PDB file of C-alpha atoms (C1' of nucleotides) in Angstrom:
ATOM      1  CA  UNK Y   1     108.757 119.935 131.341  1.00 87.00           C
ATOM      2  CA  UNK Y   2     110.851 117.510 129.048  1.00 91.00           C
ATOM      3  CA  UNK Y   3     108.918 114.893 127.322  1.00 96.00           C
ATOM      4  CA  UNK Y   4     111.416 111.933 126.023  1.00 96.00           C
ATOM      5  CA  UNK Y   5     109.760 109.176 123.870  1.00 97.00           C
ATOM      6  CA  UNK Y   6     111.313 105.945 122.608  1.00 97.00           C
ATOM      7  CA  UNK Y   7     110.331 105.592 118.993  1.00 96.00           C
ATOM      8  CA  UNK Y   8     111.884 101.777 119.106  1.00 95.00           C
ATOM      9  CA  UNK Y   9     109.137 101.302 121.441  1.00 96.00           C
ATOM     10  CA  UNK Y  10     106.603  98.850 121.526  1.00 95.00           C
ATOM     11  CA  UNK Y  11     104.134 101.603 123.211  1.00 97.00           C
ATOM     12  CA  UNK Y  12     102.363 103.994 120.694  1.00 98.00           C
ATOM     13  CA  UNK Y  13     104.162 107.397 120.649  1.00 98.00           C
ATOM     14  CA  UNK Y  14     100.371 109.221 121.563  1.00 98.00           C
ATOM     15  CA  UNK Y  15     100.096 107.065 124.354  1.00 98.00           C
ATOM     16  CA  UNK Y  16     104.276 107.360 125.447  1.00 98.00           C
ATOM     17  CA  UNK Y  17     103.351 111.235 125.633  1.00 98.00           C
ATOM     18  CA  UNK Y  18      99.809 110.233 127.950  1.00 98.00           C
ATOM     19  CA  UNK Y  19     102.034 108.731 130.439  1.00 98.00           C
ATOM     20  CA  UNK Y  20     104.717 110.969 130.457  1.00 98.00           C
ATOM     21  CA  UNK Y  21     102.537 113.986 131.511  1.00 98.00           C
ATOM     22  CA  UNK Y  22     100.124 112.318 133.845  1.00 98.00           C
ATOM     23  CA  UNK Y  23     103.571 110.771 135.270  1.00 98.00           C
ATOM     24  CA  UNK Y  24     105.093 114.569 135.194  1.00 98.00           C
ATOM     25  CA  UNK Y  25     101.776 115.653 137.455  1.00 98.00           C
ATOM     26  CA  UNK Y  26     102.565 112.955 139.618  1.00 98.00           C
ATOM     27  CA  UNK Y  27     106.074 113.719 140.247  1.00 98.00           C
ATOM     28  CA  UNK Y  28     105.110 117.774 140.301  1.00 97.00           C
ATOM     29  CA  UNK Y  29     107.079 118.749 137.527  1.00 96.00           C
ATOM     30  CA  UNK Y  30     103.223 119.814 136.415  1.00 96.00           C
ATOM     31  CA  UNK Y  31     101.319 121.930 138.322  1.00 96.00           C
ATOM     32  CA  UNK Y  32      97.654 122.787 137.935  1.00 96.00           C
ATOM     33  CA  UNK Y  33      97.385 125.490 135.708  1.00 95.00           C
ATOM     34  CA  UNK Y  34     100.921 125.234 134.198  1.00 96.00           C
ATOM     35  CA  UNK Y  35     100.717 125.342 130.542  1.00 96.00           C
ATOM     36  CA  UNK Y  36     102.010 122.281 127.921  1.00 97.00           C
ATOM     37  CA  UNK Y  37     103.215 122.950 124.793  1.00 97.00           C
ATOM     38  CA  UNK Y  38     101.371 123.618 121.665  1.00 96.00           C
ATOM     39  CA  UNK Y  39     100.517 120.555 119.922  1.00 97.00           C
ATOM     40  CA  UNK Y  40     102.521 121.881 116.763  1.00 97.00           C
ATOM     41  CA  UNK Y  41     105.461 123.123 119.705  1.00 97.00           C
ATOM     42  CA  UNK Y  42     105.552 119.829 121.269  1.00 97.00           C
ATOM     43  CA  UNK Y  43     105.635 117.780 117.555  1.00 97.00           C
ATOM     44  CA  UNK Y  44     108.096 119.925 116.235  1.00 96.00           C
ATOM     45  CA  UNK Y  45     110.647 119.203 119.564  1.00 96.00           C
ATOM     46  CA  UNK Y  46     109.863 115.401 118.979  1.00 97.00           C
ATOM     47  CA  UNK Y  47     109.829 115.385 115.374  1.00 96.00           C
ATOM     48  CA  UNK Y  48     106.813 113.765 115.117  1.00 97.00           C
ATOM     49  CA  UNK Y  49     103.522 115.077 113.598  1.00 98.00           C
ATOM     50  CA  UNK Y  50     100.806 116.964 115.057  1.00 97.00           C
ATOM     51  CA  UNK Y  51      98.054 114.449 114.722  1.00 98.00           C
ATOM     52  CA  UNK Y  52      99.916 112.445 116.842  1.00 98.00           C
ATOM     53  CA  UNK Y  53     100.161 114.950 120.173  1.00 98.00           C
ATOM     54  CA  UNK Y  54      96.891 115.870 119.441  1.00 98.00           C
ATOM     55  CA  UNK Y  55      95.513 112.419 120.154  1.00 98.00           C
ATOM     56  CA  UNK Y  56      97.603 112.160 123.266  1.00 98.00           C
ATOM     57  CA  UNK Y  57      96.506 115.600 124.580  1.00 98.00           C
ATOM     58  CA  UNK Y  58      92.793 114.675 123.553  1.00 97.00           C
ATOM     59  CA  UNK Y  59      93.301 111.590 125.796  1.00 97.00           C
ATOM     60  CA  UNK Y  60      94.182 113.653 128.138  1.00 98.00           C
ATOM     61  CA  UNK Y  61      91.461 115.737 128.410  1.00 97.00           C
ATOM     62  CA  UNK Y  62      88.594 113.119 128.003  1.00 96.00           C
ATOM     63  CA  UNK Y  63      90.460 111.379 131.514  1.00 97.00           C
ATOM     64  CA  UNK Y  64      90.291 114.751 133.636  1.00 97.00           C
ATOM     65  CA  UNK Y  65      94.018 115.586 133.524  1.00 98.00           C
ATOM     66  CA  UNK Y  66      94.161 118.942 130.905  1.00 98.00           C
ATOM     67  CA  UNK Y  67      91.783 121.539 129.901  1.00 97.00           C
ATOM     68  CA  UNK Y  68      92.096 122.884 126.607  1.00 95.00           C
ATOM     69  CA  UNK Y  69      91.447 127.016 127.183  1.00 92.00           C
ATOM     70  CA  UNK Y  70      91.028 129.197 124.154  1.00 87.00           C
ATOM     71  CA  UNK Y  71      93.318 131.623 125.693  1.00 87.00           C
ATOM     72  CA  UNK Y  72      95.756 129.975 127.776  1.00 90.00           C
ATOM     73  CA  UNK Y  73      96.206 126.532 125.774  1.00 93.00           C
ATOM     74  CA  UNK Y  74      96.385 123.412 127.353  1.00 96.00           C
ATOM     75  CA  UNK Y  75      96.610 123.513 131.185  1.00 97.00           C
ATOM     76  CA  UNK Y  76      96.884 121.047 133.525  1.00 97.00           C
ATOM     77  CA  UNK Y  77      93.781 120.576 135.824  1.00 97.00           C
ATOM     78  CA  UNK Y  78      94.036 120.584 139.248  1.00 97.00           C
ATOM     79  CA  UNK Y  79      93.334 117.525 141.118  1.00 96.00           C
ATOM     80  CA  UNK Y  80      89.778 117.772 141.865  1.00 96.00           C
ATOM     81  CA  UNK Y  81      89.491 117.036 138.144  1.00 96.00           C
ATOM     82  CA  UNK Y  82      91.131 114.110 138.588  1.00 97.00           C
ATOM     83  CA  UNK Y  83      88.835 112.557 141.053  1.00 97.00           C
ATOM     84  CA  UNK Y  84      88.993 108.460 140.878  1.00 97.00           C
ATOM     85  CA  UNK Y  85      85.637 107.230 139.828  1.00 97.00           C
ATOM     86  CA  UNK Y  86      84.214 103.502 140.933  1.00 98.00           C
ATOM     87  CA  UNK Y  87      84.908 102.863 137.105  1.00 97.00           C
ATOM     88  CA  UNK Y  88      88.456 104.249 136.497  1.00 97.00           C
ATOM     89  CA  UNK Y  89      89.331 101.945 139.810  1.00 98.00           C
ATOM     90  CA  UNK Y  90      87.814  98.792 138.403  1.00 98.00           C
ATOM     91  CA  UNK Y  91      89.691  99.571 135.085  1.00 97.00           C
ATOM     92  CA  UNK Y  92      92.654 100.199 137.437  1.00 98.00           C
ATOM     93  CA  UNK Y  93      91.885  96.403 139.097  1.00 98.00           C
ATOM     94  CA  UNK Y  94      91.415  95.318 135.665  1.00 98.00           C
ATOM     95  CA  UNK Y  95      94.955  96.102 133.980  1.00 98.00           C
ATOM     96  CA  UNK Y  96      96.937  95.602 137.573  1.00 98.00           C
ATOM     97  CA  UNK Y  97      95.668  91.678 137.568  1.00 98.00           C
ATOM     98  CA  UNK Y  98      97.267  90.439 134.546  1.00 98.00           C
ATOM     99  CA  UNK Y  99     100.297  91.769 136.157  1.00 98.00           C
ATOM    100  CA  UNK Y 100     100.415  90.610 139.694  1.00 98.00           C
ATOM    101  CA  UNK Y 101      99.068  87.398 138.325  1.00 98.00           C
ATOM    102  CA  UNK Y 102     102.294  86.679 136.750  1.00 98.00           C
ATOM    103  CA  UNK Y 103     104.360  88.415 139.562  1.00 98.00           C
ATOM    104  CA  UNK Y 104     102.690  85.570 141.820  1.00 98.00           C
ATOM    105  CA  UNK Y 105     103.760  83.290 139.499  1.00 98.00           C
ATOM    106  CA  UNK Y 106     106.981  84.043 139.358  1.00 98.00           C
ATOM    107  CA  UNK Y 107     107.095  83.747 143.435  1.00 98.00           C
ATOM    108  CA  UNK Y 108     106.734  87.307 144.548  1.00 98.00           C
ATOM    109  CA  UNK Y 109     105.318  87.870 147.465  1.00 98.00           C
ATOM    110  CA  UNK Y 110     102.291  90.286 148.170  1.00 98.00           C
ATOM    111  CA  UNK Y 111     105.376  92.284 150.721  1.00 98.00           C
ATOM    112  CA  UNK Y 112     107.573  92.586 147.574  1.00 98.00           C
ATOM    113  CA  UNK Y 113     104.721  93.720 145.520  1.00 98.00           C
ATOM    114  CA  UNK Y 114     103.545  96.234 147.748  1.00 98.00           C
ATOM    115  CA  UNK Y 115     107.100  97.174 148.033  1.00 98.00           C
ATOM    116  CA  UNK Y 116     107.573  97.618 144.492  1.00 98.00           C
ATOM    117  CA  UNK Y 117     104.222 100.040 144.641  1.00 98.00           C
ATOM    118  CA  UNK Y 118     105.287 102.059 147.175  1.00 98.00           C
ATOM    119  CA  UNK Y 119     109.066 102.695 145.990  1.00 98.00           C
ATOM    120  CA  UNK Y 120     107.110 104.171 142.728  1.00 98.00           C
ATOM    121  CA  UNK Y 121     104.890 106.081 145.302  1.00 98.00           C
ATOM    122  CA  UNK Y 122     106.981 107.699 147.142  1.00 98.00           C
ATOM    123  CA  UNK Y 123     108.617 109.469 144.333  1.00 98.00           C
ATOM    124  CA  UNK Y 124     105.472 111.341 143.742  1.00 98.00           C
ATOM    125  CA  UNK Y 125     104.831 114.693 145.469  1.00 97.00           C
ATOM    126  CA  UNK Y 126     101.161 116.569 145.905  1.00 93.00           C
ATOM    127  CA  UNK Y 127     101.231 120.171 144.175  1.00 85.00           C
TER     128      UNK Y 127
ATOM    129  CA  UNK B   1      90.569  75.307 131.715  1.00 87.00           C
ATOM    130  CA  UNK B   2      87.859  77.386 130.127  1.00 91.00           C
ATOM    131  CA  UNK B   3      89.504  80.539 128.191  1.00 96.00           C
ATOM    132  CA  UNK B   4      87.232  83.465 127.106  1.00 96.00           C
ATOM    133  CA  UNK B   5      88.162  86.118 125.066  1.00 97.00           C
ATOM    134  CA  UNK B   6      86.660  89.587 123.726  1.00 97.00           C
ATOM    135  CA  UNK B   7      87.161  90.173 120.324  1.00 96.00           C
ATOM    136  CA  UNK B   8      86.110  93.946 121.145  1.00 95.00           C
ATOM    137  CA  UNK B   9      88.629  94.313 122.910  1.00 96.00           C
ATOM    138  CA  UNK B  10      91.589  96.769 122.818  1.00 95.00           C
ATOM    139  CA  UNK B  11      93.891  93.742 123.473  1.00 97.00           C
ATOM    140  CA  UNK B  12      95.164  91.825 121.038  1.00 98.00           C
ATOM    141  CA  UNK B  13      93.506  87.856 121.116  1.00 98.00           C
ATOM    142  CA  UNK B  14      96.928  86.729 121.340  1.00 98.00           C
ATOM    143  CA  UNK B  15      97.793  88.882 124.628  1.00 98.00           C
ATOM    144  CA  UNK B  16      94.365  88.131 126.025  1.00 98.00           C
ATOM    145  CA  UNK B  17      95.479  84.295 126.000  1.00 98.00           C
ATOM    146  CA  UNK B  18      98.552  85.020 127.274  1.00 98.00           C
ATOM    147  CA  UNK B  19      96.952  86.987 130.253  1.00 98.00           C
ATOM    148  CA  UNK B  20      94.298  84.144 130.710  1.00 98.00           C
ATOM    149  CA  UNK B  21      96.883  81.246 130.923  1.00 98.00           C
ATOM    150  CA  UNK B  22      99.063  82.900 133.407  1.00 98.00           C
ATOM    151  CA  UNK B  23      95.744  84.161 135.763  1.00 98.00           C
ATOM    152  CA  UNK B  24      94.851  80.410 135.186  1.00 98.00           C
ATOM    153  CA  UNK B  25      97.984  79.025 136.457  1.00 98.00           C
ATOM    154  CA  UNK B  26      97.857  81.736 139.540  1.00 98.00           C
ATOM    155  CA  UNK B  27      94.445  80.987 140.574  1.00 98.00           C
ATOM    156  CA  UNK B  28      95.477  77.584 140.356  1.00 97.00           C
ATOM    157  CA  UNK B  29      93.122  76.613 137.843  1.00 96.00           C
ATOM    158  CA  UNK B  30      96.068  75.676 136.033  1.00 96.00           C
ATOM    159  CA  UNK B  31      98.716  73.282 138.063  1.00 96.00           C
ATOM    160  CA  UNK B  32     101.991  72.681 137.308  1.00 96.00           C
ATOM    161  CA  UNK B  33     102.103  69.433 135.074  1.00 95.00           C
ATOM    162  CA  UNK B  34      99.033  70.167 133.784  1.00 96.00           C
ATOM    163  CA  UNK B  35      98.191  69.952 129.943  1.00 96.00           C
ATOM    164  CA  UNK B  36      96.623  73.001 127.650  1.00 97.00           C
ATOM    165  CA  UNK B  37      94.333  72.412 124.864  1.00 97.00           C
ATOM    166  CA  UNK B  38      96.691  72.207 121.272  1.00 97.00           C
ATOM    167  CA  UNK B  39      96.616  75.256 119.226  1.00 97.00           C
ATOM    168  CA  UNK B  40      94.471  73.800 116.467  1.00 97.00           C
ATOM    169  CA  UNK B  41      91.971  72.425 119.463  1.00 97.00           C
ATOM    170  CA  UNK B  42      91.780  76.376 120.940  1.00 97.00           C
ATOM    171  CA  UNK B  43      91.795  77.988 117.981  1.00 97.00           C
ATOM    172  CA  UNK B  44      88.837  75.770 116.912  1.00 96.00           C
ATOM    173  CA  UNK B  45      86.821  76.214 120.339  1.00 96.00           C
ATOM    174  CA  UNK B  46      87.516  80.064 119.944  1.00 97.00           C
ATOM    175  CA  UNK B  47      86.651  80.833 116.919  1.00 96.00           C
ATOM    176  CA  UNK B  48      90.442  82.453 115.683  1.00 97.00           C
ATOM    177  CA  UNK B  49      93.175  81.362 113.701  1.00 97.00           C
ATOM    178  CA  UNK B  50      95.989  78.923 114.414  1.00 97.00           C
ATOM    179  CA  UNK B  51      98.396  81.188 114.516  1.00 97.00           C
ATOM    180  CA  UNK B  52      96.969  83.579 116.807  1.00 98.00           C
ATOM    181  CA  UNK B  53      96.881  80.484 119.884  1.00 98.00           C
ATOM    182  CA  UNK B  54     100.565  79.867 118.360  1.00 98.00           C
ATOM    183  CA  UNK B  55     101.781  83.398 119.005  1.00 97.00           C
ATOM    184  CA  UNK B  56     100.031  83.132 122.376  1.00 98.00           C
ATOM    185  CA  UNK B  57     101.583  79.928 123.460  1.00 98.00           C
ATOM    186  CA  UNK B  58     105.328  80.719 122.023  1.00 97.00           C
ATOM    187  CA  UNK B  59     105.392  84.035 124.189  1.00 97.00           C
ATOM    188  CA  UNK B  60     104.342  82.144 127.027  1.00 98.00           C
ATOM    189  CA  UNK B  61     107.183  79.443 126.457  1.00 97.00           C
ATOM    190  CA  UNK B  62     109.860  82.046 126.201  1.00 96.00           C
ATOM    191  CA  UNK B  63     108.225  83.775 129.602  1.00 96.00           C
ATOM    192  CA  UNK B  64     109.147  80.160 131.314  1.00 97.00           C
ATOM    193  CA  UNK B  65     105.348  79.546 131.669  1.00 98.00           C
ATOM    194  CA  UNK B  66     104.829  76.582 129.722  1.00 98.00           C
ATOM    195  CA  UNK B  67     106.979  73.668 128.029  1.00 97.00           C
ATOM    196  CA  UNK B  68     106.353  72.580 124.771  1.00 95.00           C
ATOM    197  CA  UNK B  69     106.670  68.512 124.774  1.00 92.00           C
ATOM    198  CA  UNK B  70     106.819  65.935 121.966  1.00 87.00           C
ATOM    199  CA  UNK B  71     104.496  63.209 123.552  1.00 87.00           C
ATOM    200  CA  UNK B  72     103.038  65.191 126.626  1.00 90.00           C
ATOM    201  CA  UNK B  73     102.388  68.375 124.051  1.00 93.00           C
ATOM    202  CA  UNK B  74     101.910  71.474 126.228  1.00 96.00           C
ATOM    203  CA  UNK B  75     102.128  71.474 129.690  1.00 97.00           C
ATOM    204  CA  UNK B  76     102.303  73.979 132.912  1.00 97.00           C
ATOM    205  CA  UNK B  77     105.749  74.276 133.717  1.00 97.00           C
ATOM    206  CA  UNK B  78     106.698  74.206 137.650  1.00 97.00           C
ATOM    207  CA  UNK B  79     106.910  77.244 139.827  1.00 96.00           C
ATOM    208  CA  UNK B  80     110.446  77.048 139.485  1.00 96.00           C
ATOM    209  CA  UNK B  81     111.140  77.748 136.267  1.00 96.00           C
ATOM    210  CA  UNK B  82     109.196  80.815 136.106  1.00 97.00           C
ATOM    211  CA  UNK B  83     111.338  82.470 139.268  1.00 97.00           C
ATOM    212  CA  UNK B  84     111.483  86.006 138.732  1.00 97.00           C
ATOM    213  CA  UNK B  85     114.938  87.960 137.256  1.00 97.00           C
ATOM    214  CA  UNK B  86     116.354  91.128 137.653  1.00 98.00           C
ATOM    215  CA  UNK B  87     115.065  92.207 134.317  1.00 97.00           C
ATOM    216  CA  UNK B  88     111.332  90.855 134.923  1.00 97.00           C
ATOM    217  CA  UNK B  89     110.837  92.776 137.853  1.00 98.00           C
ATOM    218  CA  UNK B  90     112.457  95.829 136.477  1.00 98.00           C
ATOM    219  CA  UNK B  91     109.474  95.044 133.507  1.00 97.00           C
ATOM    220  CA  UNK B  92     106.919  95.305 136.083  1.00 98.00           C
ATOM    221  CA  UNK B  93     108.318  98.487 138.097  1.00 98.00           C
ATOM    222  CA  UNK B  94     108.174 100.168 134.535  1.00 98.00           C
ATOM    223  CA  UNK B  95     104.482  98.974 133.858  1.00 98.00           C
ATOM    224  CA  UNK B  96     103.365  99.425 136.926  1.00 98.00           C
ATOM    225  CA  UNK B  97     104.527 103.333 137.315  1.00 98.00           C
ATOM    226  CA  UNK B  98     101.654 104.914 135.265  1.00 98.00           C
ATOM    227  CA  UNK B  99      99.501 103.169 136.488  1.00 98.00           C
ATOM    228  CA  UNK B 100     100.635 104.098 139.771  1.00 98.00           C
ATOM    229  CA  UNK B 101     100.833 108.004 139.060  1.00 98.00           C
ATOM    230  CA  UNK B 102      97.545 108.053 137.410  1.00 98.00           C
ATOM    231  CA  UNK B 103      95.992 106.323 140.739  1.00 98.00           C
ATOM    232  CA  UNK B 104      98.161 109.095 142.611  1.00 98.00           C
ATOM    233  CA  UNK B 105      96.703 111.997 140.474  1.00 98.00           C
ATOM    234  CA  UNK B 106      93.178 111.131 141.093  1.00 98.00           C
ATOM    235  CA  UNK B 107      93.370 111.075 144.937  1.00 98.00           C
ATOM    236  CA  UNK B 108      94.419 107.502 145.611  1.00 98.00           C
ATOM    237  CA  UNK B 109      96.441 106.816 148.699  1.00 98.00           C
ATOM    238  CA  UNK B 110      99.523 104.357 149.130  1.00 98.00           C
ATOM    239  CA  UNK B 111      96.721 102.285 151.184  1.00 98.00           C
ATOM    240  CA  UNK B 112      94.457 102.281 148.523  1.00 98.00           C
ATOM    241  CA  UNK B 113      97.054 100.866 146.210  1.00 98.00           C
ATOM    242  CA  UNK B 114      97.751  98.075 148.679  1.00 98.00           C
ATOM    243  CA  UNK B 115      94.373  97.326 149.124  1.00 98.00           C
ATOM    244  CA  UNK B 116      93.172  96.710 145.601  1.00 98.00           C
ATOM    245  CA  UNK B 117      96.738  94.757 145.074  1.00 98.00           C
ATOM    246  CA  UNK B 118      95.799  92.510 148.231  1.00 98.00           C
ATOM    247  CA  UNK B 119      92.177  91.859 146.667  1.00 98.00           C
ATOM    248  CA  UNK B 120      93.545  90.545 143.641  1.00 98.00           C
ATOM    249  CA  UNK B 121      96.938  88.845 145.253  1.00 98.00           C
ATOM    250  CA  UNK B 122      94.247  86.716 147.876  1.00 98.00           C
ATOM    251  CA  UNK B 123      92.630  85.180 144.969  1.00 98.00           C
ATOM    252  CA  UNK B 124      95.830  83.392 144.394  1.00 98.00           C
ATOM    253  CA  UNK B 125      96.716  80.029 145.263  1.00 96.00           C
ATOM    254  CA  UNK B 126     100.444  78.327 145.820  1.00 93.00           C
ATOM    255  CA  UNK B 127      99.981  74.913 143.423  1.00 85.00           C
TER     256      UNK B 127
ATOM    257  C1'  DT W   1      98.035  53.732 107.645  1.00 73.10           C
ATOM    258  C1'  DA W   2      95.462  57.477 109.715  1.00 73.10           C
ATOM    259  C1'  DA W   3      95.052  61.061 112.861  1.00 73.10           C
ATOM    260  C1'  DC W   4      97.061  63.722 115.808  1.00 73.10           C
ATOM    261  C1'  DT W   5     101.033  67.086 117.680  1.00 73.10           C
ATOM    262  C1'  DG W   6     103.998  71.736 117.221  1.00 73.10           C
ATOM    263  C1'  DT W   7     106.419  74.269 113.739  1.00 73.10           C
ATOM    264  C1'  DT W   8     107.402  76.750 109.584  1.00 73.10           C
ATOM    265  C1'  DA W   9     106.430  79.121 105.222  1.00 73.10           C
ATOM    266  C1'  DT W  10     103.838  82.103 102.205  1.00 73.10           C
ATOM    267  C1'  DA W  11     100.333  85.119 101.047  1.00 73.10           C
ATOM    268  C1'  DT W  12      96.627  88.093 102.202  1.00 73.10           C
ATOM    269  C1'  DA W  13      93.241  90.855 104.771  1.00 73.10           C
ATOM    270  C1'  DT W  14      92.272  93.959 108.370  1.00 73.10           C
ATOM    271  C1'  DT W  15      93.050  97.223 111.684  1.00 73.10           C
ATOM    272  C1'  DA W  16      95.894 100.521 114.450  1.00 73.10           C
ATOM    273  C1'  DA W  17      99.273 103.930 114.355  1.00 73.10           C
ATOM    274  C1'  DC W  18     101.544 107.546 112.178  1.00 73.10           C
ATOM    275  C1'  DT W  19     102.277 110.957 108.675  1.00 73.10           C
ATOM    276  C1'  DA W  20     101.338 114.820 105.182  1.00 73.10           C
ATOM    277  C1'  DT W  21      98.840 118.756 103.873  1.00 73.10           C
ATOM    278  C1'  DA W  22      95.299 121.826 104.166  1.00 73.10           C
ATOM    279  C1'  DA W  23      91.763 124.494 105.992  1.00 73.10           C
ATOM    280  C1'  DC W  24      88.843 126.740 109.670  1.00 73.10           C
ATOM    281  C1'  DA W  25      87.486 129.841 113.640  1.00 73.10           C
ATOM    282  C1'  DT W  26      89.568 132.086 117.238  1.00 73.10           C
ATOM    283  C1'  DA W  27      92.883 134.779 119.854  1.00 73.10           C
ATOM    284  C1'  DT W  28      97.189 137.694 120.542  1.00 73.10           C
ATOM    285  C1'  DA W  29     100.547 141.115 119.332  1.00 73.10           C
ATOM    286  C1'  DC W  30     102.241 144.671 116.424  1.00 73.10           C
TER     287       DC W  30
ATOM    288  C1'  DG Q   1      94.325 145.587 109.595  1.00 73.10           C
ATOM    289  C1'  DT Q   2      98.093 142.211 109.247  1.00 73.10           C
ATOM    290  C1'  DA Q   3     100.705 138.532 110.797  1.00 73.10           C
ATOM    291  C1'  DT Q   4     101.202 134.815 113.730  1.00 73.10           C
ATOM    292  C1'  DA Q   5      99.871 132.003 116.914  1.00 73.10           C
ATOM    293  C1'  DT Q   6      96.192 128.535 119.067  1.00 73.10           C
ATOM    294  C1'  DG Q   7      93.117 123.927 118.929  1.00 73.10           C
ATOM    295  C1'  DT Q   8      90.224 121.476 115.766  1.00 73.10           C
ATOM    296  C1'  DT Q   9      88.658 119.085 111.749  1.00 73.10           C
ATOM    297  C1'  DA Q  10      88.999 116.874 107.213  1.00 73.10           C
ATOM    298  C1'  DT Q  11      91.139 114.092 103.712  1.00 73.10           C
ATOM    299  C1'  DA Q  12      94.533 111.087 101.966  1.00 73.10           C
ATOM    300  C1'  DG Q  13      98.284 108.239 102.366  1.00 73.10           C
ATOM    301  C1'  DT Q  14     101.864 105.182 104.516  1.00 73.10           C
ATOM    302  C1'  DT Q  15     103.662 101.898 107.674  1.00 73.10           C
ATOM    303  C1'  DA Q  16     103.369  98.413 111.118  1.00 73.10           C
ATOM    304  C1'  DA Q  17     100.766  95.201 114.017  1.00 73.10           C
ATOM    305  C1'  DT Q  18      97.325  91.861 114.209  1.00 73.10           C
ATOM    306  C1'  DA Q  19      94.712  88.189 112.387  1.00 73.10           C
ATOM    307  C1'  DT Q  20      93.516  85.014 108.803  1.00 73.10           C
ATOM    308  C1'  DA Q  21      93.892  81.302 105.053  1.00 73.10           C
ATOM    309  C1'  DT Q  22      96.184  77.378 103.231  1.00 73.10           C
ATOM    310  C1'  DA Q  23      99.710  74.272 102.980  1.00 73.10           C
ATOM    311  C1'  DA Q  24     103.406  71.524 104.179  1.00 73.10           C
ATOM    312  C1'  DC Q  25     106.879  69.195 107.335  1.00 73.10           C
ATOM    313  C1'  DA Q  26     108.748  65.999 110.942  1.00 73.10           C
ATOM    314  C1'  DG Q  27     107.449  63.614 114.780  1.00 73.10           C
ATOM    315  C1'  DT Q  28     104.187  60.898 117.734  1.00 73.10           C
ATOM    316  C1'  DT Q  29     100.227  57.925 118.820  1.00 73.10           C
ATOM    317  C1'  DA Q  30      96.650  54.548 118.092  1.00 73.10           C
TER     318       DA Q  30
END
DNA sequence: TAACTGTTATATATTAACTATAACATATAC
DNA sequence: GTATATGTTATAGTTAATATATAACAGTTA
């Protein structure tokens, strides 16, 4: 898979690369147990350095989404890993309200937001 | 309004006070018309720096949230003038989507979604 | 006049993010 | 065995974001 990052970006590059691979699983352009690049692979291609993959692929793992196998490398998990736990969902609540707060604001109904949740959705595929 | 911040946080104080002012005007803590503490008064009751409230208070000017005025000094702007654009909800597609695929990867249906969005949205109240 | 308001300027401190280079144990291929 | 990979760790350094400190300015209000 082809991981693009923006370095004008206001998002760190380490967590740019997070969301492009759990967003890659989502869309199933990673399977479980298909293999990322090499941390040294994948900073070469960007042109960034290695410390800097290494702390995306180490978020990575802590959250459930790659294993780091002596042999194979890193591979992504399959989604029993993945499991959402009563805390990741309250975390989930937590960073969601500071955004549908100001959608309200702005006049947005609950219809539109659920519409605008669902049109990201359905672009995602199970493995 | 009573504003709280973490200073352990991972969010800046600056975005925190954003985030609080605009949850405050949604929950309708915060009505239209309605005056906020000056940035030397917040700052003070905080514990921060001047400039910290300032940086706060000019994003959420230029996000059509507030008003700065000579006499009045800051005040909740009306529902009107924070109408959402084109752009805006473009914003939020783009910072809601990994959220949304990490919620996919770990097992969370489309209703789920819609669910915890309703829970928060329902807290909400029109001014 | 005195005490406020937001705003601007300058300088500094602190922390987060990113880079550079090197080394280590381990594994694979020749 | 040798060479080349792998992730990991350590150390040092740079750059950028965040937060602070202090001061001043033009208005406004009492």
């Amino acid at each position: 898979m082809i991981i693009r990052i923006l370095l004008e970006s206001d998002i760190p590059i380490y967590r740019q690369i997070r969301n492009a691979v759990i967003e890659g699983i989502a869309l199933g352009h990673l399977k479980p147990g298909e293999g990322l690049p090499s941390v040294r692979q994948l900073s070469s291609e960007l042109g960034i350095n290695l410390h800097t993959v290494n702390k995306a692929y180490t978020l990575l793992k802590q959250d459930g989404f790659i294993t780091i196998h002596r042999q194979k490398g890193v591979v992504v998990n399959q989604r029993t890993e993945m499991k959402l736990s009563q805390w990741q969902q309250d975390q989930l609540s937590q960073e969601l309200k500071p955004l549908i707060a100001e959608a309200f604001c702005r006049g947005l109904e609950l219809e539109g937001i659920n519409r605008i949740c669902k049109n990201i959705y359905i672009q995602f595929k199970e493995p």
